[in-house]
PDB file of C-alpha atoms in Angstrom:
ATOM      1  CA  MET A   1     -20.238 -13.198  34.336  1.00  0.00           C
ATOM      2  CA  LEU A   2     -20.537 -10.455  31.941  1.00  0.00           C
ATOM      3  CA  ASP A   3     -19.931  -7.396  34.730  1.00  0.00           C
ATOM      4  CA  LEU A   4     -16.234  -9.312  35.180  1.00  0.00           C
ATOM      5  CA  LEU A   5     -15.878  -9.559  31.421  1.00  0.00           C
ATOM      6  CA  ASN A   6     -16.053  -6.090  31.292  1.00  0.00           C
ATOM      7  CA  SER A   7     -13.271  -5.431  34.077  1.00  0.00           C
ATOM      8  CA  GLY A   8     -11.486  -7.015  32.685  1.00  0.00           C
ATOM      9  CA  LEU A   9     -11.422  -6.140  29.164  1.00  0.00           C
ATOM     10  CA  THR A  10     -11.218  -2.425  30.868  1.00  0.00           C
ATOM     11  CA  SER A  11      -8.249  -3.096  33.623  1.00  0.00           C
ATOM     12  CA  GLY A  12      -6.179  -4.730  30.699  1.00  0.00           C
ATOM     13  CA  LEU A  13      -6.697  -2.294  28.251  1.00  0.00           C
ATOM     14  CA  HIS A  14      -6.511   1.139  31.397  1.00  0.00           C
ATOM     15  CA  GLY A  15      -3.070   2.891  29.809  1.00  0.00           C
ATOM     16  CA  TRP A  16      -3.240   1.628  26.886  1.00  0.00           C
ATOM     17  CA  GLY A  17      -5.979   2.890  24.956  1.00  0.00           C
ATOM     18  CA  PRO A  18      -4.082   6.225  23.765  1.00  0.00           C
ATOM     19  CA  GLN A  19      -1.086   4.223  22.914  1.00  0.00           C
ATOM     20  CA  LEU A  20      -3.308   2.233  20.782  1.00  0.00           C
ATOM     21  CA  LEU A  21      -5.270   4.697  18.761  1.00  0.00           C
ATOM     22  CA  SER A  22      -1.919   5.366  18.218  1.00  0.00           C
ATOM     23  CA  GLY A  23      -1.117   2.545  16.549  1.00  0.00           C
ATOM     24  CA  THR A  24      -3.586   3.022  15.059  1.00  0.00           C
ATOM     25  CA  ALA A  25      -3.098   6.635  13.540  1.00  0.00           C
ATOM     26  CA  MET A  26       0.735   5.658  12.866  1.00  0.00           C
ATOM     27  CA  THR A  27      -0.926   2.072  10.579  1.00  0.00           C
ATOM     28  CA  ILE A  28      -2.673   4.910   8.350  1.00  0.00           C
ATOM     29  CA  ALA A  29      -0.184   6.876   7.517  1.00  0.00           C
ATOM     30  CA  VAL A  30       1.600   4.509   6.602  1.00  0.00           C
ATOM     31  CA  ALA A  31      -0.202   2.319   5.064  1.00  0.00           C
ATOM     32  CA  LEU A  32      -1.835   5.676   3.198  1.00  0.00           C
ATOM     33  CA  LEU A  33       1.878   6.267   2.075  1.00  0.00           C
ATOM     34  CA  SER A  34       2.997   3.810   1.119  1.00  0.00           C
ATOM     35  CA  PHE A  35      -0.426   3.366  -1.361  1.00  0.00           C
ATOM     36  CA  LEU A  36       0.189   6.724  -2.875  1.00  0.00           C
ATOM     37  CA  LEU A  37       3.698   6.271  -3.290  1.00  0.00           C
ATOM     38  CA  GLY A  38       2.965   2.772  -4.486  1.00  0.00           C
ATOM     39  CA  LEU A  39       0.743   4.081  -6.672  1.00  0.00           C
ATOM     40  CA  ALA A  40       3.891   6.084  -7.937  1.00  0.00           C
ATOM     41  CA  PHE A  41       6.115   2.709  -8.625  1.00  0.00           C
ATOM     42  CA  GLY A  42       2.904   1.120 -10.379  1.00  0.00           C
ATOM     43  CA  ALA A  43       2.355   4.134 -12.892  1.00  0.00           C
ATOM     44  CA  ALA A  44       6.297   4.436 -14.120  1.00  0.00           C
ATOM     45  CA  GLY A  45       6.495   0.164 -13.439  1.00  0.00           C
ATOM     46  CA  ALA A  46       3.499   0.200 -15.557  1.00  0.00           C
ATOM     47  CA  ALA A  47       4.220   2.898 -18.409  1.00  0.00           C
ATOM     48  CA  ALA A  48       7.322   0.461 -18.301  1.00  0.00           C
ATOM     49  CA  LYS A  49       6.183  -2.944 -19.192  1.00  0.00           C
ATOM     50  CA  LEU A  50       3.800  -1.430 -22.374  1.00  0.00           C
ATOM     51  CA  SER A  51       6.538   1.184 -23.401  1.00  0.00           C
ATOM     52  CA  ASP A  52       8.327  -0.460 -26.993  1.00  0.00           C
ATOM     53  CA  SER A  53      11.537  -0.563 -25.282  1.00  0.00           C
ATOM     54  CA  LEU A  54      13.047  -3.841 -24.332  1.00  0.00           C
ATOM     55  CA  VAL A  55      15.574  -2.499 -21.393  1.00  0.00           C
ATOM     56  CA  LEU A  56      13.042  -0.719 -19.702  1.00  0.00           C
ATOM     57  CA  ARG A  57      10.645  -3.727 -20.260  1.00  0.00           C
ATOM     58  CA  GLY A  58      13.095  -6.128 -19.198  1.00  0.00           C
ATOM     59  CA  LEU A  59      13.523  -4.100 -15.959  1.00  0.00           C
ATOM     60  CA  ALA A  60      10.574  -3.963 -15.061  1.00  0.00           C
ATOM     61  CA  GLU A  61      10.013  -7.361 -15.212  1.00  0.00           C
ATOM     62  CA  LEU A  62      13.277  -7.591 -13.314  1.00  0.00           C
ATOM     63  CA  TYR A  63      11.043  -5.852 -10.361  1.00  0.00           C
ATOM     64  CA  THR A  64       7.180  -6.749 -10.576  1.00  0.00           C
ATOM     65  CA  THR A  65       9.029 -10.684 -10.574  1.00  0.00           C
ATOM     66  CA  ALA A  66      11.779 -10.520  -7.687  1.00  0.00           C
ATOM     67  CA  VAL A  67       9.861  -8.508  -5.034  1.00  0.00           C
ATOM     68  CA  ARG A  68       6.657 -10.168  -5.939  1.00  0.00           C
ATOM     69  CA  GLY A  69       8.540 -14.103  -5.333  1.00  0.00           C
ATOM     70  CA  VAL A  70      10.286 -12.757  -2.485  1.00  0.00           C
ATOM     71  CA  PRO A  71       8.593 -12.908   1.243  1.00  0.00           C
ATOM     72  CA  GLU A  72       7.473  -9.068   2.623  1.00  0.00           C
ATOM     73  CA  LEU A  73       9.308  -9.732   5.306  1.00  0.00           C
ATOM     74  CA  LEU A  74      12.387 -10.052   3.376  1.00  0.00           C
ATOM     75  CA  VAL A  75      11.202  -6.863   1.366  1.00  0.00           C
ATOM     76  CA  ILE A  76      11.587  -4.609   5.166  1.00  0.00           C
ATOM     77  CA  TYR A  77      14.067  -6.713   6.180  1.00  0.00           C
ATOM     78  CA  LEU A  78      17.542  -5.497   3.115  1.00  0.00           C
ATOM     79  CA  LEU A  79      15.653  -2.069   3.867  1.00  0.00           C
ATOM     80  CA  PHE A  80      16.048  -1.125   8.212  1.00  0.00           C
ATOM     81  CA  PHE A  81      19.251  -3.567   8.028  1.00  0.00           C
ATOM     82  CA  GLY A  82      21.271  -3.301   4.166  1.00  0.00           C
ATOM     83  CA  GLY A  83      19.774   0.375   3.873  1.00  0.00           C
ATOM     84  CA  SER A  84      21.752   2.419   5.047  1.00  0.00           C
ATOM     85  CA  GLY A  85      24.816  -0.377   5.003  1.00  0.00           C
ATOM     86  CA  MET A  86      23.901   0.459   1.237  1.00  0.00           C
ATOM     87  CA  ILE A  87      23.997   4.594   1.398  1.00  0.00           C
ATOM     88  CA  MET A  88      27.394   3.906   3.013  1.00  0.00           C
ATOM     89  CA  ALA A  89      28.993   2.891   0.819  1.00  0.00           C
ATOM     90  CA  VAL A  90      27.184   4.541  -2.112  1.00  0.00           C
ATOM     91  CA  ALA A  91      28.228   8.264  -0.311  1.00  0.00           C
ATOM     92  CA  GLY A  92      31.830   6.853   0.558  1.00  0.00           C
ATOM     93  CA  ILE A  93      32.069   6.667  -3.041  1.00  0.00           C
ATOM     94  CA  PHE A  94      31.614  10.597  -2.734  1.00  0.00           C
ATOM     95  CA  GLY A  95      34.458  10.779  -0.276  1.00  0.00           C
ATOM     96  CA  TYR A  96      31.406  10.722   2.963  1.00  0.00           C
ATOM     97  CA  GLY A  97      32.402   8.558   5.535  1.00  0.00           C
ATOM     98  CA  GLY A  98      29.974   9.480   8.780  1.00  0.00           C
ATOM     99  CA  LEU A  99      27.100   8.082  10.175  1.00  0.00           C
ATOM    100  CA  ILE A 100      23.693   7.655   8.198  1.00  0.00           C
ATOM    101  CA  GLU A 101      20.564   6.320  10.138  1.00  0.00           C
ATOM    102  CA  LEU A 102      17.600   5.341   8.778  1.00  0.00           C
ATOM    103  CA  ASN A 103      14.575   5.648  10.614  1.00  0.00           C
ATOM    104  CA  ALA A 104      12.384   3.055  11.292  1.00  0.00           C
ATOM    105  CA  PHE A 105       9.278   6.057   9.109  1.00  0.00           C
ATOM    106  CA  SER A 106      10.927   6.367   5.973  1.00  0.00           C
ATOM    107  CA  ILE A 107      11.804   2.801   5.819  1.00  0.00           C
ATOM    108  CA  GLY A 108       9.144   1.403   6.557  1.00  0.00           C
ATOM    109  CA  VAL A 109       7.452   3.482   3.919  1.00  0.00           C
ATOM    110  CA  ALA A 110       9.645   2.392   1.059  1.00  0.00           C
ATOM    111  CA  ALA A 111       9.480  -0.886   1.708  1.00  0.00           C
ATOM    112  CA  VAL A 112       5.728  -1.662   1.916  1.00  0.00           C
ATOM    113  CA  GLY A 113       5.829   0.453  -0.675  1.00  0.00           C
ATOM    114  CA  LEU A 114       7.474  -0.999  -3.078  1.00  0.00           C
ATOM    115  CA  ILE A 115       6.664  -3.803  -2.034  1.00  0.00           C
ATOM    116  CA  SER A 116       2.443  -2.101  -3.196  1.00  0.00           C
ATOM    117  CA  GLY A 117       3.816  -0.982  -6.552  1.00  0.00           C
ATOM    118  CA  ALA A 118       4.776  -4.402  -7.987  1.00  0.00           C
ATOM    119  CA  TYR A 119       1.111  -5.678  -7.136  1.00  0.00           C
ATOM    120  CA  SER A 120      -0.349  -2.084  -8.280  1.00  0.00           C
ATOM    121  CA  THR A 121       2.022  -2.562 -11.336  1.00  0.00           C
ATOM    122  CA  GLU A 122       0.393  -4.765 -12.579  1.00  0.00           C
ATOM    123  CA  VAL A 123      -3.420  -3.107 -11.894  1.00  0.00           C
ATOM    124  CA  ILE A 124      -2.358  -0.459 -14.067  1.00  0.00           C
ATOM    125  CA  ARG A 125      -0.624  -2.337 -17.019  1.00  0.00           C
ATOM    126  CA  GLY A 126      -4.054  -4.583 -17.111  1.00  0.00           C
ATOM    127  CA  ALA A 127      -6.390  -1.634 -16.816  1.00  0.00           C
ATOM    128  CA  VAL A 128      -3.711  -0.170 -19.948  1.00  0.00           C
ATOM    129  CA  LYS A 129      -5.146  -2.791 -21.913  1.00  0.00           C
ATOM    130  CA  SER A 130      -8.138  -3.142 -20.457  1.00  0.00           C
ATOM    131  CA  VAL A 131      -9.017  -0.239 -22.100  1.00  0.00           C
ATOM    132  CA  PRO A 132     -10.739  -0.320 -25.999  1.00  0.00           C
ATOM    133  CA  TYR A 133      -8.031   0.492 -28.969  1.00  0.00           C
ATOM    134  CA  GLY A 134     -11.886   2.080 -30.303  1.00  0.00           C
ATOM    135  CA  GLN A 135     -11.852   5.698 -27.553  1.00  0.00           C
ATOM    136  CA  ILE A 136      -8.080   6.016 -28.294  1.00  0.00           C
ATOM    137  CA  GLU A 137      -8.787   6.749 -32.337  1.00  0.00           C
ATOM    138  CA  ALA A 138     -12.051   8.156 -32.064  1.00  0.00           C
ATOM    139  CA  ALA A 139     -10.222  10.325 -29.516  1.00  0.00           C
ATOM    140  CA  ARG A 140      -6.698  10.814 -32.619  1.00  0.00           C
ATOM    141  CA  ALA A 141     -10.673  11.943 -35.603  1.00  0.00           C
ATOM    142  CA  CYS A 142     -11.283  14.168 -32.811  1.00  0.00           C
ATOM    143  CA  GLY A 143      -8.289  16.232 -33.615  1.00  0.00           C
ATOM    144  CA  MET A 144      -7.486  15.452 -29.447  1.00  0.00           C
ATOM    145  CA  GLY A 145      -3.318  15.293 -29.625  1.00  0.00           C
ATOM    146  CA  ARG A 146      -1.356  12.794 -27.062  1.00  0.00           C
ATOM    147  CA  TRP A 147      -1.666  14.695 -23.917  1.00  0.00           C
ATOM    148  CA  ARG A 148      -5.336  15.381 -24.189  1.00  0.00           C
ATOM    149  CA  ILE A 149      -5.911  12.286 -24.989  1.00  0.00           C
ATOM    150  CA  LEU A 150      -4.197  10.883 -22.358  1.00  0.00           C
ATOM    151  CA  ARG A 151      -6.208  13.405 -19.607  1.00  0.00           C
ATOM    152  CA  ARG A 152      -9.882  13.192 -20.771  1.00  0.00           C
ATOM    153  CA  VAL A 153      -9.716   9.137 -22.033  1.00  0.00           C
ATOM    154  CA  LEU A 154      -7.518   7.076 -21.822  1.00  0.00           C
ATOM    155  CA  VAL A 155      -7.093   7.904 -17.533  1.00  0.00           C
ATOM    156  CA  PRO A 156     -10.305   7.874 -16.976  1.00  0.00           C
ATOM    157  CA  GLN A 157     -10.855   4.707 -18.327  1.00  0.00           C
ATOM    158  CA  THR A 158      -7.958   3.420 -16.469  1.00  0.00           C
ATOM    159  CA  LEU A 159      -8.979   4.589 -13.529  1.00  0.00           C
ATOM    160  CA  ARG A 160     -11.999   3.076 -13.416  1.00  0.00           C
ATOM    161  CA  PHE A 161     -11.297   0.200 -14.939  1.00  0.00           C
ATOM    162  CA  ALA A 162      -8.277   0.171 -12.523  1.00  0.00           C
ATOM    163  CA  LEU A 163     -10.241   0.435  -9.394  1.00  0.00           C
ATOM    164  CA  PRO A 164     -11.239  -2.687  -7.798  1.00  0.00           C
ATOM    165  CA  GLY A 165      -7.281  -3.948  -8.325  1.00  0.00           C
ATOM    166  CA  LEU A 166      -6.563  -1.400  -6.860  1.00  0.00           C
ATOM    167  CA  GLY A 167      -8.566  -1.987  -3.429  1.00  0.00           C
ATOM    168  CA  ASN A 168      -7.566  -5.275  -3.726  1.00  0.00           C
ATOM    169  CA  VAL A 169      -3.927  -3.864  -3.065  1.00  0.00           C
ATOM    170  CA  TRP A 170      -5.082  -1.191  -0.960  1.00  0.00           C
ATOM    171  CA  GLN A 171      -6.074  -4.254   1.387  1.00  0.00           C
ATOM    172  CA  LEU A 172      -2.343  -5.892   1.510  1.00  0.00           C
ATOM    173  CA  THR A 173      -0.847  -2.575   1.693  1.00  0.00           C
ATOM    174  CA  LEU A 174      -2.505  -2.641   5.078  1.00  0.00           C
ATOM    175  CA  LYS A 175      -2.063  -5.131   6.370  1.00  0.00           C
ATOM    176  CA  ASP A 176       1.305  -5.591   5.301  1.00  0.00           C
ATOM    177  CA  THR A 177       2.478  -2.607   7.610  1.00  0.00           C
ATOM    178  CA  ALA A 178       1.405  -5.222  10.197  1.00  0.00           C
ATOM    179  CA  LEU A 179       5.245  -7.258   9.252  1.00  0.00           C
ATOM    180  CA  ILE A 180       7.522  -3.567   9.821  1.00  0.00           C
ATOM    181  CA  SER A 181       6.741  -3.756  13.643  1.00  0.00           C
ATOM    182  CA  VAL A 182       9.709  -5.845  13.662  1.00  0.00           C
ATOM    183  CA  THR A 183      11.446  -1.625  12.992  1.00  0.00           C
ATOM    184  CA  ALA A 184       9.483  -1.196  16.378  1.00  0.00           C
ATOM    185  CA  LEU A 185       7.241   1.333  14.651  1.00  0.00           C
ATOM    186  CA  ALA A 186       4.497   1.429  18.034  1.00  0.00           C
ATOM    187  CA  GLU A 187       1.936   0.913  14.936  1.00  0.00           C
ATOM    188  CA  ILE A 188      -0.838  -1.028  16.133  1.00  0.00           C
ATOM    189  CA  MET A 189      -0.072  -4.552  15.852  1.00  0.00           C
ATOM    190  CA  ARG A 190       3.817  -2.551  17.780  1.00  0.00           C
ATOM    191  CA  VAL A 191       1.953  -1.333  20.624  1.00  0.00           C
ATOM    192  CA  ALA A 192      -0.237  -4.702  20.499  1.00  0.00           C
ATOM    193  CA  HIS A 193       2.346  -7.266  21.008  1.00  0.00           C
ATOM    194  CA  THR A 194       4.657  -4.606  24.231  1.00  0.00           C
ATOM    195  CA  ALA A 195       1.504  -4.157  25.525  1.00  0.00           C
ATOM    196  CA  ALA A 196       0.597  -7.915  25.534  1.00  0.00           C
ATOM    197  CA  GLY A 197       3.650  -8.717  27.167  1.00  0.00           C
ATOM    198  CA  SER A 198       2.927  -6.092  30.011  1.00  0.00           C
ATOM    199  CA  THR A 199       0.052  -7.619  30.616  1.00  0.00           C
ATOM    200  CA  ARG A 200       1.057 -10.754  29.931  1.00  0.00           C
ATOM    201  CA  GLN A 201      -2.859 -10.514  28.775  1.00  0.00           C
ATOM    202  CA  SER A 202      -1.802 -10.982  25.173  1.00  0.00           C
ATOM    203  CA  PHE A 203      -5.542 -12.456  23.716  1.00  0.00           C
ATOM    204  CA  LEU A 204      -6.851  -9.641  25.450  1.00  0.00           C
ATOM    205  CA  PHE A 205      -4.603  -7.078  23.412  1.00  0.00           C
ATOM    206  CA  TYR A 206      -4.335  -8.907  20.158  1.00  0.00           C
ATOM    207  CA  SER A 207      -8.071  -9.161  19.903  1.00  0.00           C
ATOM    208  CA  VAL A 208      -8.437  -5.309  19.124  1.00  0.00           C
ATOM    209  CA  ALA A 209      -5.746  -6.029  17.312  1.00  0.00           C
ATOM    210  CA  ALA A 210      -7.709  -7.506  14.573  1.00  0.00           C
ATOM    211  CA  LEU A 211     -10.524  -5.324  15.400  1.00  0.00           C
ATOM    212  CA  LEU A 212      -8.605  -2.035  15.135  1.00  0.00           C
ATOM    213  CA  TYR A 213      -7.234  -3.367  12.169  1.00  0.00           C
ATOM    214  CA  LEU A 214     -11.024  -5.102  10.672  1.00  0.00           C
ATOM    215  CA  ALA A 215     -12.521  -1.736  11.285  1.00  0.00           C
ATOM    216  CA  LEU A 216     -10.317  -0.369   9.285  1.00  0.00           C
ATOM    217  CA  THR A 217     -10.357  -2.544   5.956  1.00  0.00           C
ATOM    218  CA  THR A 218     -14.306  -3.072   6.581  1.00  0.00           C
ATOM    219  CA  VAL A 219     -14.575   1.259   6.043  1.00  0.00           C
ATOM    220  CA  SER A 220     -11.564   0.878   3.409  1.00  0.00           C
ATOM    221  CA  THR A 221     -13.808  -1.464   1.922  1.00  0.00           C
ATOM    222  CA  THR A 222     -16.931   0.259   1.343  1.00  0.00           C
ATOM    223  CA  ALA A 223     -15.247   3.627   0.857  1.00  0.00           C
ATOM    224  CA  PHE A 224     -13.539   2.206  -3.070  1.00  0.00           C
ATOM    225  CA  GLN A 225     -17.376   0.546  -3.089  1.00  0.00           C
ATOM    226  CA  GLN A 226     -18.449   4.412  -3.430  1.00  0.00           C
ATOM    227  CA  ALA A 227     -14.923   4.868  -6.101  1.00  0.00           C
ATOM    228  CA  GLU A 228     -15.555   1.944  -8.357  1.00  0.00           C
ATOM    229  CA  ARG A 229     -19.524   3.049  -7.873  1.00  0.00           C
ATOM    230  CA  TYR A 230     -19.171   7.097  -9.297  1.00  0.00           C
ATOM    231  CA  ALA A 231     -16.362   5.989 -11.180  1.00  0.00           C
ATOM    232  CA  SER A 232     -18.461   3.845 -13.373  1.00  0.00           C
ATOM    233  CA  ARG A 233     -21.879   6.175 -13.011  1.00  0.00           C
ATOM    234  CA  GLY A 234     -21.814   6.739 -16.954  1.00  0.00           C
ATOM    235  CA  VAL A 235     -21.031   3.600 -18.017  1.00  0.00           C
ATOM    236  CA  ARG A 236     -24.386   1.557 -19.614  1.00  0.00           C
ATOM    237  CA  ARG A 237     -24.789  -2.109 -17.755  1.00  0.00           C
ATOM    238  CA  ALA A 238     -26.190  -5.153 -19.344  1.00  0.00           C
TER     239      ALA A 238
END
């Protein structure tokens, strides 16, 4: 029975192993770039929400509320199917009437990064608010300027408080990459779907896809736990 199962598994995966590995690499690339883009959006959004400007706070609130309030798949559809038309409309204002097409990889990174940024905004904002204000006052009393306080006090402390939340955002970003399979980008889900349709072994290939995602999330969880321990190495625990 075990030999029969192994034989079926081998024959089912025959020819699709390299594509699955390639899809895994594509998933990691999209997730990593989207997460970094989301961190940039998140830092800007958190700075806007913590600013004294009513306009900036309003724009940041609109961004986080709108993106978190609609399905992630809808955001991808809006950018993938409507992005080219919107850019062409803007280009037309400046006299360009040619065809503009956006590739699936760029749209996938932009869409998932936009979603990731909305959640990162709240994580970073909460982390900044968690830094004791007395540390900022102590740094000023020592003669530190604004940029030195930012670099030596605020950023390290914010990172320590933000890492657990950012770990959750990374997991969300990693799983959201499955949604960009609708753009025909050959990531894990797209390859698994194509292989399942070609071989009629849906359970096998979707199970392999699930195991690949579990492997990625497990490694990611371990990496973030190590980063949290490193960031908290100088903190006394009760």
